[in-house]
C-alpha atoms as a PDB file:
ATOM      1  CA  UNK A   1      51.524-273.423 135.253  1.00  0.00           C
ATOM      2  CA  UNK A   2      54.301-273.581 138.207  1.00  0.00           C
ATOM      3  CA  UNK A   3      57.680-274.457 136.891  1.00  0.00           C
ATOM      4  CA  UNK A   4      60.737-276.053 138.141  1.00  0.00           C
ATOM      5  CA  UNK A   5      64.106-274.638 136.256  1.00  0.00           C
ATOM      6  CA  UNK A   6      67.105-276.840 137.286  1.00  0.00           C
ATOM      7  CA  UNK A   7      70.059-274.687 138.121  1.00  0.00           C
ATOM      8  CA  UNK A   8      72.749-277.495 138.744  1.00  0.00           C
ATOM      9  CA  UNK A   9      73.410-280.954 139.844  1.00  0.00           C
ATOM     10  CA  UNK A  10      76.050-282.437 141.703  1.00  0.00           C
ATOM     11  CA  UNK A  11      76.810-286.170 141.763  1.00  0.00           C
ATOM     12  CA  UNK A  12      79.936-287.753 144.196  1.00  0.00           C
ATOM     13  CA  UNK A  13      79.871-291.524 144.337  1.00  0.00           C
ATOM     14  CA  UNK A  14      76.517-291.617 143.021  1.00  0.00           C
ATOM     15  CA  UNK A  15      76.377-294.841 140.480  1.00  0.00           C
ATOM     16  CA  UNK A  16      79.070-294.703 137.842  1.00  0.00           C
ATOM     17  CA  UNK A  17      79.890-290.856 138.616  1.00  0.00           C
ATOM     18  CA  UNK A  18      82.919-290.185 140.995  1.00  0.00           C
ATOM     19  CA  UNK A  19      82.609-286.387 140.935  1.00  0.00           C
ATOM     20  CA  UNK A  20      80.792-285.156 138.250  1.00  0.00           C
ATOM     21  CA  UNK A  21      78.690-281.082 138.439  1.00  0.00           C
ATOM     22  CA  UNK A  22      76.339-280.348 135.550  1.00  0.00           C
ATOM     23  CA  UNK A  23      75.140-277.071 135.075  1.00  0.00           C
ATOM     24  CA  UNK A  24      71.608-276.771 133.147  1.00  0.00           C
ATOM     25  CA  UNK A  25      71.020-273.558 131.339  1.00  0.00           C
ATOM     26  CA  UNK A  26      67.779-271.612 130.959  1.00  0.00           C
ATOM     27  CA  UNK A  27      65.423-273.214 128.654  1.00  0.00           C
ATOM     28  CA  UNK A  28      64.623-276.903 127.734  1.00  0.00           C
ATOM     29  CA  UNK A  29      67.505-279.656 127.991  1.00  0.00           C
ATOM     30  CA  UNK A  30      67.932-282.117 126.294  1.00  0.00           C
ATOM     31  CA  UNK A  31      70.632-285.001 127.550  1.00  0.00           C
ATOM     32  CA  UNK A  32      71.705-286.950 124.657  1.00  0.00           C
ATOM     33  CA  UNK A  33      74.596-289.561 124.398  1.00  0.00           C
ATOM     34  CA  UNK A  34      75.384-293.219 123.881  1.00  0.00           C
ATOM     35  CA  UNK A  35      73.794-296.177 125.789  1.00  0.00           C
ATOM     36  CA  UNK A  36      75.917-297.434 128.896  1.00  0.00           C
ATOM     37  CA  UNK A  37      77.172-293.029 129.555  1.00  0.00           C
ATOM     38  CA  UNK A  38      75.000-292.149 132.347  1.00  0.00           C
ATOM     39  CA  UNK A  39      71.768-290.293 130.973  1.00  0.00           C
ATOM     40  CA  UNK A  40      69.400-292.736 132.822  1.00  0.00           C
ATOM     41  CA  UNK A  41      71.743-292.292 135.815  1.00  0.00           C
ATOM     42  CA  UNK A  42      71.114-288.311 135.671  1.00  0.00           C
ATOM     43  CA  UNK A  43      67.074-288.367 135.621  1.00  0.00           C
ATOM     44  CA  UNK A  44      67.366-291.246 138.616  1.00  0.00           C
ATOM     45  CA  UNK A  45      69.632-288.738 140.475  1.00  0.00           C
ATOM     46  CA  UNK A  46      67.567-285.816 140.234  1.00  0.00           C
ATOM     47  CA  UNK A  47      64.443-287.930 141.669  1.00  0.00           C
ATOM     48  CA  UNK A  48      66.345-289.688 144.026  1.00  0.00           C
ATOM     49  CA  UNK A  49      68.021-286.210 145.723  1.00  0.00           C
ATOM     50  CA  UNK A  50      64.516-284.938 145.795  1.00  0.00           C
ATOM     51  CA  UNK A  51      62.114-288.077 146.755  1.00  0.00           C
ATOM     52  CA  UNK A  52      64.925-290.614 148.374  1.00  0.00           C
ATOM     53  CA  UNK A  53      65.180-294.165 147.891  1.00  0.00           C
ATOM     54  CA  UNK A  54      61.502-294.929 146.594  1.00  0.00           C
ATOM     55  CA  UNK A  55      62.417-292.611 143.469  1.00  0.00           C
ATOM     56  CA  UNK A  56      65.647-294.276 142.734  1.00  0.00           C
ATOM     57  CA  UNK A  57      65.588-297.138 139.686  1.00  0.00           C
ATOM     58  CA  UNK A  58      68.625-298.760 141.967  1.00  0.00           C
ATOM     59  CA  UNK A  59      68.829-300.744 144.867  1.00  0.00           C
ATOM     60  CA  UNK A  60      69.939-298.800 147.624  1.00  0.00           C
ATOM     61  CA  UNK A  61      73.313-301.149 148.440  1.00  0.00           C
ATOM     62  CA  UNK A  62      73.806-300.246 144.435  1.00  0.00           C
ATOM     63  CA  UNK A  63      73.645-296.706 144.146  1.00  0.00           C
ATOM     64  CA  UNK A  64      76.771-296.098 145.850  1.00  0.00           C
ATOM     65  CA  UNK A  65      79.809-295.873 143.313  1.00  0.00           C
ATOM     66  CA  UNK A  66      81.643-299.435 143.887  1.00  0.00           C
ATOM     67  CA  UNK A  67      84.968-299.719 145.085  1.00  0.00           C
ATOM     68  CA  UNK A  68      84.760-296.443 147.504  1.00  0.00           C
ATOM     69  CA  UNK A  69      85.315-296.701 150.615  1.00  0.00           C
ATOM     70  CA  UNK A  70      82.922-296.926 153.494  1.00  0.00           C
ATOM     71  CA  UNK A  71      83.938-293.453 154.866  1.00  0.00           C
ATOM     72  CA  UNK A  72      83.349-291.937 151.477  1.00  0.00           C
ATOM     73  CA  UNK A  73      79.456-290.411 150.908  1.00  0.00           C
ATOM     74  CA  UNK A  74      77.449-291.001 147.770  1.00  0.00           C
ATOM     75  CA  UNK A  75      76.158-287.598 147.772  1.00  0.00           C
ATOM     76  CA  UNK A  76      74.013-285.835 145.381  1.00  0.00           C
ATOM     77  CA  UNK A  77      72.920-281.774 145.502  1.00  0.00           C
ATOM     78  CA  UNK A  78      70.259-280.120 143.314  1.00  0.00           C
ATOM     79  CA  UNK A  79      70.030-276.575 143.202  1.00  0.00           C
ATOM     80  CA  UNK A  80      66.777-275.227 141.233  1.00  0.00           C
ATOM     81  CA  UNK A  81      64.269-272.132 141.035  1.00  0.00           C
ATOM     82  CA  UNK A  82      60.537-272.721 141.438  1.00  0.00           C
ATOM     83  CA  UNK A  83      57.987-270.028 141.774  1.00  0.00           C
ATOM     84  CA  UNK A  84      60.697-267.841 142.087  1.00  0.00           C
ATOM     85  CA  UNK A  85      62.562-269.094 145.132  1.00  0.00           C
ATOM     86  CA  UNK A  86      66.374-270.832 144.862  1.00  0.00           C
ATOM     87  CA  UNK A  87      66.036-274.296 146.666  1.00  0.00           C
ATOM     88  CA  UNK A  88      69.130-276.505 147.350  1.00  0.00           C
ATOM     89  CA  UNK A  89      68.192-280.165 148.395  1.00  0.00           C
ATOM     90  CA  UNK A  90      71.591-282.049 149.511  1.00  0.00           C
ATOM     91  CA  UNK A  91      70.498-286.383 150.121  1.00  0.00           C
ATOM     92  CA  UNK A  92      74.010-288.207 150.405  1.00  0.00           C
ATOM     93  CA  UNK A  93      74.270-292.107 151.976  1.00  0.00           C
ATOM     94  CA  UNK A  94      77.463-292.535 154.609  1.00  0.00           C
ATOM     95  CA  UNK A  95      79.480-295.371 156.291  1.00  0.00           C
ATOM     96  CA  UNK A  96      79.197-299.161 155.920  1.00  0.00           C
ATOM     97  CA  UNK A  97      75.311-299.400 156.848  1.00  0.00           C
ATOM     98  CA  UNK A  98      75.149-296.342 154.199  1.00  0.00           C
ATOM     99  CA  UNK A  99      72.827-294.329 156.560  1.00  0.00           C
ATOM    100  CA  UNK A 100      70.775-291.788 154.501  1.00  0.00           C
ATOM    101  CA  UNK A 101      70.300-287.859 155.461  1.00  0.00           C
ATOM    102  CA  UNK A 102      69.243-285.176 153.471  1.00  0.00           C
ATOM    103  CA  UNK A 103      68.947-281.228 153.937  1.00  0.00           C
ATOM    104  CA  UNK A 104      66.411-278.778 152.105  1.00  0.00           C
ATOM    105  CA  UNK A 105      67.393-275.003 151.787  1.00  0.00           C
ATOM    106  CA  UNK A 106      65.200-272.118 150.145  1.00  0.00           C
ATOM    107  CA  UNK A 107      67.021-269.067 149.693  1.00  0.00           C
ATOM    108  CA  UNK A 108      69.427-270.207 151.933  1.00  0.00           C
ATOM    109  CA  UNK A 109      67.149-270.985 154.990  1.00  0.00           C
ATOM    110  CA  UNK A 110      67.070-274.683 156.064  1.00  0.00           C
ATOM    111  CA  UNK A 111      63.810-276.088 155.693  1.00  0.00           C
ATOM    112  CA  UNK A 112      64.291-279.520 156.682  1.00  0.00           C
ATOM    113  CA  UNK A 113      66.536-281.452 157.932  1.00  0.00           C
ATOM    114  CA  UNK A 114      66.387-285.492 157.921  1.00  0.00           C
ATOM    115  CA  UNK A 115      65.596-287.691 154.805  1.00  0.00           C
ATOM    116  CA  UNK A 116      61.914-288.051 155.474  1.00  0.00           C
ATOM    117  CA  UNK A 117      61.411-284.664 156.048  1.00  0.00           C
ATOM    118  CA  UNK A 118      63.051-283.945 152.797  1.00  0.00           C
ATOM    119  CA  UNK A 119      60.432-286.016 151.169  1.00  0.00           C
ATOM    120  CA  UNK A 120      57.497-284.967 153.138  1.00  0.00           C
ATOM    121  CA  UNK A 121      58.781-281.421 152.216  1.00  0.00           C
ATOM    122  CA  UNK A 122      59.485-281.822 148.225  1.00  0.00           C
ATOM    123  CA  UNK A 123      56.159-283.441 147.740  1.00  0.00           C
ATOM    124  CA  UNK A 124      54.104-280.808 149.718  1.00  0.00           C
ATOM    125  CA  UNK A 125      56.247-277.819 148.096  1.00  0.00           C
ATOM    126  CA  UNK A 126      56.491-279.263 144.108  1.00  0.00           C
ATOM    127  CA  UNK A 127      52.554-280.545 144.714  1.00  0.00           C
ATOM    128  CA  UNK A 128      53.989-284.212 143.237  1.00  0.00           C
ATOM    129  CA  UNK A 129      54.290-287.563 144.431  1.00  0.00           C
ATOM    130  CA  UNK A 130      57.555-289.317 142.651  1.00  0.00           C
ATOM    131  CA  UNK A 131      55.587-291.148 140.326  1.00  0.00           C
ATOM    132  CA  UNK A 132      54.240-287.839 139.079  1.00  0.00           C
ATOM    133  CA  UNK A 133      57.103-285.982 139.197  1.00  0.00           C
ATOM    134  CA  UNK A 134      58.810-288.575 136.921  1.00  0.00           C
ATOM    135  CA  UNK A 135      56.060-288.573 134.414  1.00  0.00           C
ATOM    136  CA  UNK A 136      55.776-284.698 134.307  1.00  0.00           C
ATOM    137  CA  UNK A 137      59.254-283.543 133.722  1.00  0.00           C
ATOM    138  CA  UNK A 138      60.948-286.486 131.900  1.00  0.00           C
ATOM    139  CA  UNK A 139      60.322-286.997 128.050  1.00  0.00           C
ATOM    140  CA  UNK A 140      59.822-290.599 127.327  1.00  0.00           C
ATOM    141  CA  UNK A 141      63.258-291.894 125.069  1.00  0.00           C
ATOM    142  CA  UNK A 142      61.293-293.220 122.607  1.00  0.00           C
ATOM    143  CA  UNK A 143      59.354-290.192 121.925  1.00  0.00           C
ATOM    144  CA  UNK A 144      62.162-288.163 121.693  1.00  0.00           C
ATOM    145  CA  UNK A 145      64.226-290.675 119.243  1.00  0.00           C
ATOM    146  CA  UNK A 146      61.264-290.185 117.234  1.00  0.00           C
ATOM    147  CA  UNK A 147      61.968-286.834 116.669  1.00  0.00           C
ATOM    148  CA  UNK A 148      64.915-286.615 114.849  1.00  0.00           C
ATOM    149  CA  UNK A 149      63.065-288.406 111.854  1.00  0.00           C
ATOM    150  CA  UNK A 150      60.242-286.126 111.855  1.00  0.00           C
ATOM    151  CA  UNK A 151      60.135-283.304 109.626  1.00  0.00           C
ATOM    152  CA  UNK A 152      59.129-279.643 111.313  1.00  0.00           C
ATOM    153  CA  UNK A 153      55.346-279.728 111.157  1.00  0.00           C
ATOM    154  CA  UNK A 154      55.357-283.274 111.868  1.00  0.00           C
ATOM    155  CA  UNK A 155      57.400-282.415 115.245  1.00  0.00           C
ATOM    156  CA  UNK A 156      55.112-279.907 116.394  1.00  0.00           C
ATOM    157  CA  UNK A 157      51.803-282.550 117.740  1.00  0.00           C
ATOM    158  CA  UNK A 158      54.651-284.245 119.536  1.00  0.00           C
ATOM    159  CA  UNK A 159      56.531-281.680 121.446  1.00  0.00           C
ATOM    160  CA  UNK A 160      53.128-280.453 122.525  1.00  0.00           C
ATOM    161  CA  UNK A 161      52.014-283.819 123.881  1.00  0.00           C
ATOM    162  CA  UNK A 162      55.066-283.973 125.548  1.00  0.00           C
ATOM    163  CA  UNK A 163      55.260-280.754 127.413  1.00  0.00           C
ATOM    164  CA  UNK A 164      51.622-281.795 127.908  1.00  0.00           C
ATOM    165  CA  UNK A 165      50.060-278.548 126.371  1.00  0.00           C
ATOM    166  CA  UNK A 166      48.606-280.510 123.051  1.00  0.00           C
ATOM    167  CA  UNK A 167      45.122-280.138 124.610  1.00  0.00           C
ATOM    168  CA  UNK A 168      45.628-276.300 125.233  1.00  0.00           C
ATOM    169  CA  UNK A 169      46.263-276.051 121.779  1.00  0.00           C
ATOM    170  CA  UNK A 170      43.266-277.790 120.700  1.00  0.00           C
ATOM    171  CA  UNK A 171      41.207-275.560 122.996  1.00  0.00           C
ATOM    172  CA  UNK A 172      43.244-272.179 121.141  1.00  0.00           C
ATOM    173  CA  UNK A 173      42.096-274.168 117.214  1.00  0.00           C
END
């Protein structure tokens, strides 16, 4: 199974966040807080650096923090590891008609260079539309409120289902 590991994520003017760099470590994450902080805003940055404007939740005119100004970017840059190569996708939005470019690096070699290609490239390379991609990584909320009122063993069928390995484990019973 091919997997994505999320090394960092940089957000400037990008919805609520001004300047904000979050740095994922090895493993599972989990991005908990209270409702209004910005976890929604995380997941829609991540698939909108990597897919553009279809991926993103928010109108385009709307993703750009409010009250910047027009010479400001809303910029976002992802760096990750997949099958074992360090990619570095940069999307950002600039001026008043918010114009929309994007770069893709692997191991510090461009790869492409305008926002389309971006997409054309992420899609080929990941082998995942948006929609997919969405479905695939992200745990649904409600499935993982659900969790902290489970005991152990009744955790277990749920994390499986959602790291989508329950049937795996039916084929190992």
């Amino acid at each position: 199974r091919r997997k994505m590991n999320l090394k960092n994520l940089t957000l400037i003017n990008f919805r609520k966040f001004k300047n904000t760099t979050i740095e994922f470590p090895d493993g599972v994450t989990g991005i908990i807080g209270l409702n209004g902080v910005g976890k929604s805003t995380i997941f829609e940055a991540i698939a909108w650096v990597l897919y553009g404007s279809v991926a993103a939740k928010t109108p385009s005119d709307q993703i750009k923090r409010q009250n910047t100004s027009s010479t400001d970017p809303c910029r976002v840059e992802l760096e990750f590891v997949f099958e074992g190569e360090n990619y570095r996708i940069i999307r950002e939005m600039k001026g008043k008609t918010l114009t929309t470019n994007a770069t893709a690096t692997i191991n510090g070699k461009i790869a492409a260079t305008s926002a389309e290609s971006v997409n054309k490239f992420i899609q080929k390379k990941l082998g995942l539309d948006f929609k997919s991609f969405y479905t695939s990584i992200f745990a649904k909320q409600k499935e993982l409120n659900a969790l902290s009122s489970m005991n152990a063993s009744e955790r277990r069928p749920l994390i499986l289902r959602m790291l989508g390995i329950d049937s795996l484990d039916d084929i190992i019973k």
